[in-house]
Amino acid sequence: MSLDLTLLPSELQKQMKGFAEEIPKAIQKARDTVSGGGAGGKVTLWFGASDKAAQIAIRDKLAKLRSYMMNQRIRCQLGNSRPANENALAEHVTGGLVGGGGFSSLQRVEANLFGDSSVGVLNLSPNYGNLKTYATGPVSTFDGQDQFQTVIHELTHIVLGTGDEKLNNGNTAYTGLLARQLATEDPDKAKNNAENWGLFIEEYR
């Protein structure tokens, strides 16, 4: 995977290097399972529907995510100045913060001048270190967040343009519990929710 880890401290570089090997394998396994028709239950759990059209769309997005990650550079860095309760934040060199904000004009100029081929930046924010590395127990019953799925969550913002969707009660569908609730309430939103993608792919780790 083309994750640029040079700006991370050594202990995080080691972990992220491991994720760089695991994540493409999990995505490929998920794609193969969906293509073979064996992912119906998990597709329904995380995306609310497993009809043929839904499975084709999910299969194609998995292929795009893996291809992009293998061929484009994504810069990883610490976001220590971010809010204390934030896990991570995705940014686009050309478009700024996902969901608003932006890179400074100087950063964009530097990216152009020095041929920076990054499609985005993955900031690991203050709360990232407090998360478990992986889901504790089966992903399907995991009600929290973990580092592995958080990285995938942010990568889908960068590559697939996913959002952080809200439930009918106005709460953002973070954590496994709320992501599963979103799939029941609104499958279309679930298919665009980064949390649902992160947890679905973690099922195949």
PDB file of C-alpha atoms in Angstrom, residues 4-204:
ATOM      1  CA  ASP A   4       3.820   7.533   3.310  1.00  0.00           C
ATOM      2  CA  LEU A   5       4.723   6.946   6.964  1.00  0.00           C
ATOM      3  CA  THR A   6       7.843   9.124   7.179  1.00  0.00           C
ATOM      4  CA  LEU A   7       6.176  11.824   9.306  1.00  0.00           C
ATOM      5  CA  LEU A   8       5.028   9.376  11.991  1.00  0.00           C
ATOM      6  CA  PRO A   9       7.019   8.400  15.083  1.00  0.00           C
ATOM      7  CA  SER A  10       8.679   4.989  14.889  1.00  0.00           C
ATOM      8  CA  GLU A  11       6.118   3.121  17.008  1.00  0.00           C
ATOM      9  CA  LEU A  12       3.263   4.316  14.796  1.00  0.00           C
ATOM     10  CA  GLN A  13       5.247   3.598  11.646  1.00  0.00           C
ATOM     11  CA  LYS A  14       5.534  -0.020  12.739  1.00  0.00           C
ATOM     12  CA  GLN A  15       1.807  -0.353  13.374  1.00  0.00           C
ATOM     13  CA  MET A  16       0.800   1.412  10.182  1.00  0.00           C
ATOM     14  CA  LYS A  17       3.211  -0.703   8.163  1.00  0.00           C
ATOM     15  CA  GLY A  18       1.353  -3.742   9.483  1.00  0.00           C
ATOM     16  CA  PHE A  19      -1.974  -2.185   8.535  1.00  0.00           C
ATOM     17  CA  ALA A  20      -0.550  -1.418   5.082  1.00  0.00           C
ATOM     18  CA  GLU A  21      -0.141  -5.151   4.576  1.00  0.00           C
ATOM     19  CA  GLU A  22      -3.423  -6.211   6.210  1.00  0.00           C
ATOM     20  CA  ILE A  23      -5.852  -3.712   4.722  1.00  0.00           C
ATOM     21  CA  PRO A  24      -5.416  -4.564   1.009  1.00  0.00           C
ATOM     22  CA  LYS A  25      -5.721  -8.264   1.859  1.00  0.00           C
ATOM     23  CA  ALA A  26      -8.939  -7.650   3.781  1.00  0.00           C
ATOM     24  CA  ILE A  27     -10.341  -5.529   0.944  1.00  0.00           C
ATOM     25  CA  GLN A  28      -9.465  -8.195  -1.632  1.00  0.00           C
ATOM     26  CA  LYS A  29     -11.034 -10.928   0.491  1.00  0.00           C
ATOM     27  CA  ALA A  30     -14.187  -8.819   0.921  1.00  0.00           C
ATOM     28  CA  ARG A  31     -14.356  -8.134  -2.816  1.00  0.00           C
ATOM     29  CA  ASP A  32     -13.858 -11.798  -3.719  1.00  0.00           C
ATOM     30  CA  THR A  33     -16.513 -12.877  -1.235  1.00  0.00           C
ATOM     31  CA  VAL A  34     -19.004 -10.313  -2.529  1.00  0.00           C
ATOM     32  CA  SER A  35     -18.236 -11.309  -6.142  1.00  0.00           C
ATOM     33  CA  GLY A  36     -18.809 -14.956  -5.282  1.00  0.00           C
ATOM     34  CA  GLY A  37     -22.162 -14.231  -3.682  1.00  0.00           C
ATOM     35  CA  GLY A  38     -21.071 -15.305  -0.221  1.00  0.00           C
ATOM     36  CA  ALA A  39     -21.295 -11.963   1.573  1.00  0.00           C
ATOM     37  CA  GLY A  40     -25.055 -11.479   1.613  1.00  0.00           C
ATOM     38  CA  GLY A  41     -25.442 -11.524   5.384  1.00  0.00           C
ATOM     39  CA  LYS A  42     -22.601  -9.090   6.039  1.00  0.00           C
ATOM     40  CA  VAL A  43     -23.683  -6.816   3.206  1.00  0.00           C
ATOM     41  CA  THR A  44     -27.167  -6.660   4.715  1.00  0.00           C
ATOM     42  CA  LEU A  45     -25.769  -6.100   8.218  1.00  0.00           C
ATOM     43  CA  TRP A  46     -23.599  -3.122   7.264  1.00  0.00           C
ATOM     44  CA  PHE A  47     -25.349  -1.735   4.179  1.00  0.00           C
ATOM     45  CA  GLY A  48     -28.976  -2.700   4.684  1.00  0.00           C
ATOM     46  CA  ALA A  49     -29.508  -4.555   1.410  1.00  0.00           C
ATOM     47  CA  SER A  50     -27.844  -7.407  -0.458  1.00  0.00           C
ATOM     48  CA  ASP A  51     -29.665  -7.367  -3.805  1.00  0.00           C
ATOM     49  CA  LYS A  52     -27.573  -7.876  -6.931  1.00  0.00           C
ATOM     50  CA  ALA A  53     -27.278  -4.160  -7.718  1.00  0.00           C
ATOM     51  CA  ALA A  54     -26.070  -3.394  -4.188  1.00  0.00           C
ATOM     52  CA  GLN A  55     -23.494  -6.169  -4.290  1.00  0.00           C
ATOM     53  CA  ILE A  56     -22.152  -5.018  -7.662  1.00  0.00           C
ATOM     54  CA  ALA A  57     -21.807  -1.448  -6.400  1.00  0.00           C
ATOM     55  CA  ILE A  58     -20.030  -2.601  -3.242  1.00  0.00           C
ATOM     56  CA  ARG A  59     -17.749  -4.928  -5.206  1.00  0.00           C
ATOM     57  CA  ASP A  60     -16.750  -2.112  -7.563  1.00  0.00           C
ATOM     58  CA  LYS A  61     -16.051   0.329  -4.727  1.00  0.00           C
ATOM     59  CA  LEU A  62     -13.899  -2.254  -2.966  1.00  0.00           C
ATOM     60  CA  ALA A  63     -11.909  -2.704  -6.176  1.00  0.00           C
ATOM     61  CA  LYS A  64     -11.494   1.066  -6.548  1.00  0.00           C
ATOM     62  CA  LEU A  65     -10.400   1.464  -2.922  1.00  0.00           C
ATOM     63  CA  ARG A  66      -7.770  -1.247  -3.178  1.00  0.00           C
ATOM     64  CA  SER A  67      -6.459  -0.042  -6.537  1.00  0.00           C
ATOM     65  CA  TYR A  68      -6.192   3.561  -5.388  1.00  0.00           C
ATOM     66  CA  MET A  69      -4.424   2.601  -2.195  1.00  0.00           C
ATOM     67  CA  MET A  70      -1.929   0.443  -4.035  1.00  0.00           C
ATOM     68  CA  ASN A  71      -1.085   3.067  -6.646  1.00  0.00           C
ATOM     69  CA  GLN A  72      -1.416   6.502  -5.031  1.00  0.00           C
ATOM     70  CA  ARG A  73       0.540   7.983  -2.142  1.00  0.00           C
ATOM     71  CA  ILE A  74      -1.364   8.962   0.983  1.00  0.00           C
ATOM     72  CA  ARG A  75       0.637  10.901   3.534  1.00  0.00           C
ATOM     73  CA  CYS A  76       0.158   9.915   7.184  1.00  0.00           C
ATOM     74  CA  GLN A  77       0.888  12.353   9.993  1.00  0.00           C
ATOM     75  CA  LEU A  78      -0.115  13.260  13.530  1.00  0.00           C
ATOM     76  CA  GLY A  79      -2.988  15.660  14.101  1.00  0.00           C
ATOM     77  CA  ASN A  80      -2.080  16.590  17.664  1.00  0.00           C
ATOM     78  CA  SER A  81      -3.721  20.000  17.380  1.00  0.00           C
ATOM     79  CA  ARG A  82      -7.097  18.408  16.645  1.00  0.00           C
ATOM     80  CA  PRO A  83      -9.850  17.989  19.312  1.00  0.00           C
ATOM     81  CA  ALA A  84      -8.965  15.593  22.139  1.00  0.00           C
ATOM     82  CA  ASN A  85     -11.888  13.249  21.393  1.00  0.00           C
ATOM     83  CA  GLU A  86     -11.172  12.950  17.663  1.00  0.00           C
ATOM     84  CA  ASN A  87      -9.736   9.665  16.323  1.00  0.00           C
ATOM     85  CA  ALA A  88      -8.497  10.730  12.898  1.00  0.00           C
ATOM     86  CA  LEU A  89      -9.098  13.192  10.090  1.00  0.00           C
ATOM     87  CA  ALA A  90      -8.799  12.865   6.317  1.00  0.00           C
ATOM     88  CA  GLU A  91      -7.686  15.745   4.106  1.00  0.00           C
ATOM     89  CA  HIS A  92      -7.370  16.232   0.352  1.00  0.00           C
ATOM     90  CA  VAL A  93      -4.456  18.199  -1.040  1.00  0.00           C
ATOM     91  CA  THR A  94      -6.748  19.725  -3.664  1.00  0.00           C
ATOM     92  CA  GLY A  95      -9.910  20.019  -1.624  1.00  0.00           C
ATOM     93  CA  GLY A  96      -9.046  20.409   2.036  1.00  0.00           C
ATOM     94  CA  LEU A  97     -10.620  18.774   5.039  1.00  0.00           C
ATOM     95  CA  VAL A  98     -13.224  16.165   4.244  1.00  0.00           C
ATOM     96  CA  GLY A  99     -16.523  17.800   5.065  1.00  0.00           C
ATOM     97  CA  GLY A 100     -15.142  21.335   5.145  1.00  0.00           C
ATOM     98  CA  GLY A 101     -12.057  23.419   5.814  1.00  0.00           C
ATOM     99  CA  GLY A 102      -8.996  23.161   3.649  1.00  0.00           C
ATOM    100  CA  PHE A 103      -5.291  23.081   3.122  1.00  0.00           C
ATOM    101  CA  SER A 104      -3.553  26.441   3.217  1.00  0.00           C
ATOM    102  CA  SER A 105      -2.667  27.961  -0.143  1.00  0.00           C
ATOM    103  CA  LEU A 106       1.009  27.497   0.770  1.00  0.00           C
ATOM    104  CA  GLN A 107       0.527  23.759   1.285  1.00  0.00           C
ATOM    105  CA  ARG A 108      -1.164  23.452  -2.097  1.00  0.00           C
ATOM    106  CA  VAL A 109       1.610  25.441  -3.790  1.00  0.00           C
ATOM    107  CA  GLU A 110       4.261  23.277  -2.116  1.00  0.00           C
ATOM    108  CA  ALA A 111       2.460  20.128  -3.253  1.00  0.00           C
ATOM    109  CA  ASN A 112       2.509  21.386  -6.843  1.00  0.00           C
ATOM    110  CA  LEU A 113       6.077  22.705  -6.795  1.00  0.00           C
ATOM    111  CA  PHE A 114       7.608  19.589  -5.344  1.00  0.00           C
ATOM    112  CA  GLY A 115       5.526  17.099  -7.313  1.00  0.00           C
ATOM    113  CA  ASP A 116       3.685  15.734  -4.285  1.00  0.00           C
ATOM    114  CA  SER A 117       1.543  12.900  -5.697  1.00  0.00           C
ATOM    115  CA  SER A 118      -0.452  12.425  -2.482  1.00  0.00           C
ATOM    116  CA  VAL A 119      -4.157  12.111  -3.067  1.00  0.00           C
ATOM    117  CA  GLY A 120      -4.691  12.997   0.542  1.00  0.00           C
ATOM    118  CA  VAL A 121      -3.462  13.160   4.086  1.00  0.00           C
ATOM    119  CA  LEU A 122      -4.447  10.870   6.936  1.00  0.00           C
ATOM    120  CA  ASN A 123      -4.094  12.591  10.300  1.00  0.00           C
ATOM    121  CA  LEU A 124      -4.022  10.410  13.397  1.00  0.00           C
ATOM    122  CA  SER A 125      -5.713  12.610  15.984  1.00  0.00           C
ATOM    123  CA  PRO A 126      -5.324  12.646  19.811  1.00  0.00           C
ATOM    124  CA  ASN A 127      -7.853   9.918  20.658  1.00  0.00           C
ATOM    125  CA  TYR A 128      -6.455   7.436  18.126  1.00  0.00           C
ATOM    126  CA  GLY A 129      -3.972   6.039  20.647  1.00  0.00           C
ATOM    127  CA  ASN A 130      -6.779   5.284  23.122  1.00  0.00           C
ATOM    128  CA  LEU A 131      -8.558   2.925  20.733  1.00  0.00           C
ATOM    129  CA  LYS A 132      -8.132  -0.845  20.701  1.00  0.00           C
ATOM    130  CA  THR A 133      -5.996  -2.033  17.791  1.00  0.00           C
ATOM    131  CA  TYR A 134      -8.784  -4.275  16.446  1.00  0.00           C
ATOM    132  CA  ALA A 135     -12.423  -4.959  17.312  1.00  0.00           C
ATOM    133  CA  THR A 136     -12.638  -6.909  20.540  1.00  0.00           C
ATOM    134  CA  GLY A 137     -14.598 -10.024  19.667  1.00  0.00           C
ATOM    135  CA  PRO A 138     -16.691 -10.447  16.515  1.00  0.00           C
ATOM    136  CA  VAL A 139     -16.920  -7.277  14.439  1.00  0.00           C
ATOM    137  CA  SER A 140     -20.657  -7.842  13.996  1.00  0.00           C
ATOM    138  CA  THR A 141     -21.264  -7.332  17.725  1.00  0.00           C
ATOM    139  CA  PHE A 142     -18.571  -4.698  18.325  1.00  0.00           C
ATOM    140  CA  ASP A 143     -20.131  -1.484  19.650  1.00  0.00           C
ATOM    141  CA  GLY A 144     -17.001   0.672  19.702  1.00  0.00           C
ATOM    142  CA  GLN A 145     -14.314   1.878  17.336  1.00  0.00           C
ATOM    143  CA  ASP A 146     -10.789   0.558  16.805  1.00  0.00           C
ATOM    144  CA  GLN A 147      -7.616   1.682  15.084  1.00  0.00           C
ATOM    145  CA  PHE A 148      -7.815  -0.722  12.145  1.00  0.00           C
ATOM    146  CA  GLN A 149     -11.308   0.288  11.064  1.00  0.00           C
ATOM    147  CA  THR A 150     -10.560   3.959  11.794  1.00  0.00           C
ATOM    148  CA  VAL A 151      -7.748   3.931   9.221  1.00  0.00           C
ATOM    149  CA  ILE A 152     -10.062   2.315   6.645  1.00  0.00           C
ATOM    150  CA  HIS A 153     -12.840   4.771   7.587  1.00  0.00           C
ATOM    151  CA  GLU A 154     -10.578   7.729   6.788  1.00  0.00           C
ATOM    152  CA  LEU A 155      -9.191   6.145   3.627  1.00  0.00           C
ATOM    153  CA  THR A 156     -12.729   5.752   2.264  1.00  0.00           C
ATOM    154  CA  HIS A 157     -13.247   9.489   2.811  1.00  0.00           C
ATOM    155  CA  ILE A 158     -10.192  10.145   0.652  1.00  0.00           C
ATOM    156  CA  VAL A 159     -10.730   7.516  -2.040  1.00  0.00           C
ATOM    157  CA  LEU A 160     -14.488   6.926  -2.216  1.00  0.00           C
ATOM    158  CA  GLY A 161     -15.720  10.315  -1.028  1.00  0.00           C
ATOM    159  CA  THR A 162     -17.758   8.774   1.798  1.00  0.00           C
ATOM    160  CA  GLY A 163     -19.360  10.895   4.497  1.00  0.00           C
ATOM    161  CA  ASP A 164     -20.133  10.700   8.200  1.00  0.00           C
ATOM    162  CA  GLU A 165     -23.863  10.095   7.987  1.00  0.00           C
ATOM    163  CA  LYS A 166     -26.427  10.818  10.674  1.00  0.00           C
ATOM    164  CA  LEU A 167     -29.221   8.676  12.075  1.00  0.00           C
ATOM    165  CA  ASN A 168     -32.829   9.817  12.151  1.00  0.00           C
ATOM    166  CA  ASN A 169     -32.251  11.104  15.704  1.00  0.00           C
ATOM    167  CA  GLY A 170     -29.434  13.375  14.496  1.00  0.00           C
ATOM    168  CA  ASN A 171     -26.546  11.370  15.979  1.00  0.00           C
ATOM    169  CA  THR A 172     -23.606  10.625  13.701  1.00  0.00           C
ATOM    170  CA  ALA A 173     -23.444   6.884  12.969  1.00  0.00           C
ATOM    171  CA  TYR A 174     -20.095   6.181  14.624  1.00  0.00           C
ATOM    172  CA  THR A 175     -19.403   2.831  16.384  1.00  0.00           C
ATOM    173  CA  GLY A 176     -20.590  -0.576  15.275  1.00  0.00           C
ATOM    174  CA  LEU A 177     -23.892  -0.264  17.107  1.00  0.00           C
ATOM    175  CA  LEU A 178     -24.906   2.956  15.371  1.00  0.00           C
ATOM    176  CA  ALA A 179     -23.522   1.855  11.983  1.00  0.00           C
ATOM    177  CA  ARG A 180     -25.753  -1.227  12.134  1.00  0.00           C
ATOM    178  CA  GLN A 181     -28.700   0.962  13.135  1.00  0.00           C
ATOM    179  CA  LEU A 182     -28.055   3.206  10.126  1.00  0.00           C
ATOM    180  CA  ALA A 183     -28.098   0.187   7.803  1.00  0.00           C
ATOM    181  CA  THR A 184     -31.578  -0.619   9.109  1.00  0.00           C
ATOM    182  CA  GLU A 185     -32.877   2.955   8.999  1.00  0.00           C
ATOM    183  CA  ASP A 186     -31.440   4.107   5.691  1.00  0.00           C
ATOM    184  CA  PRO A 187     -29.465   1.712   3.442  1.00  0.00           C
ATOM    185  CA  ASP A 188     -28.545   4.524   1.040  1.00  0.00           C
ATOM    186  CA  LYS A 189     -26.880   6.478   3.844  1.00  0.00           C
ATOM    187  CA  ALA A 190     -25.206   3.315   5.107  1.00  0.00           C
ATOM    188  CA  LYS A 191     -23.631   2.773   1.689  1.00  0.00           C
ATOM    189  CA  ASN A 192     -22.104   6.256   1.954  1.00  0.00           C
ATOM    190  CA  ASN A 193     -21.065   6.068   5.605  1.00  0.00           C
ATOM    191  CA  ALA A 194     -17.329   5.665   6.212  1.00  0.00           C
ATOM    192  CA  GLU A 195     -17.927   3.828   9.495  1.00  0.00           C
ATOM    193  CA  ASN A 196     -19.976   1.129   7.772  1.00  0.00           C
ATOM    194  CA  TRP A 197     -17.227   0.600   5.217  1.00  0.00           C
ATOM    195  CA  GLY A 198     -14.517   0.390   7.863  1.00  0.00           C
ATOM    196  CA  LEU A 199     -16.358  -2.222   9.886  1.00  0.00           C
ATOM    197  CA  PHE A 200     -17.505  -4.210   6.854  1.00  0.00           C
ATOM    198  CA  ILE A 201     -13.905  -4.525   5.631  1.00  0.00           C
ATOM    199  CA  GLU A 202     -12.693  -5.395   9.119  1.00  0.00           C
ATOM    200  CA  GLU A 203     -15.011  -8.405   8.983  1.00  0.00           C
ATOM    201  CA  TYR A 204     -12.556  -9.850   6.426  1.00  0.00           C
TER     202      TYR A 204
END
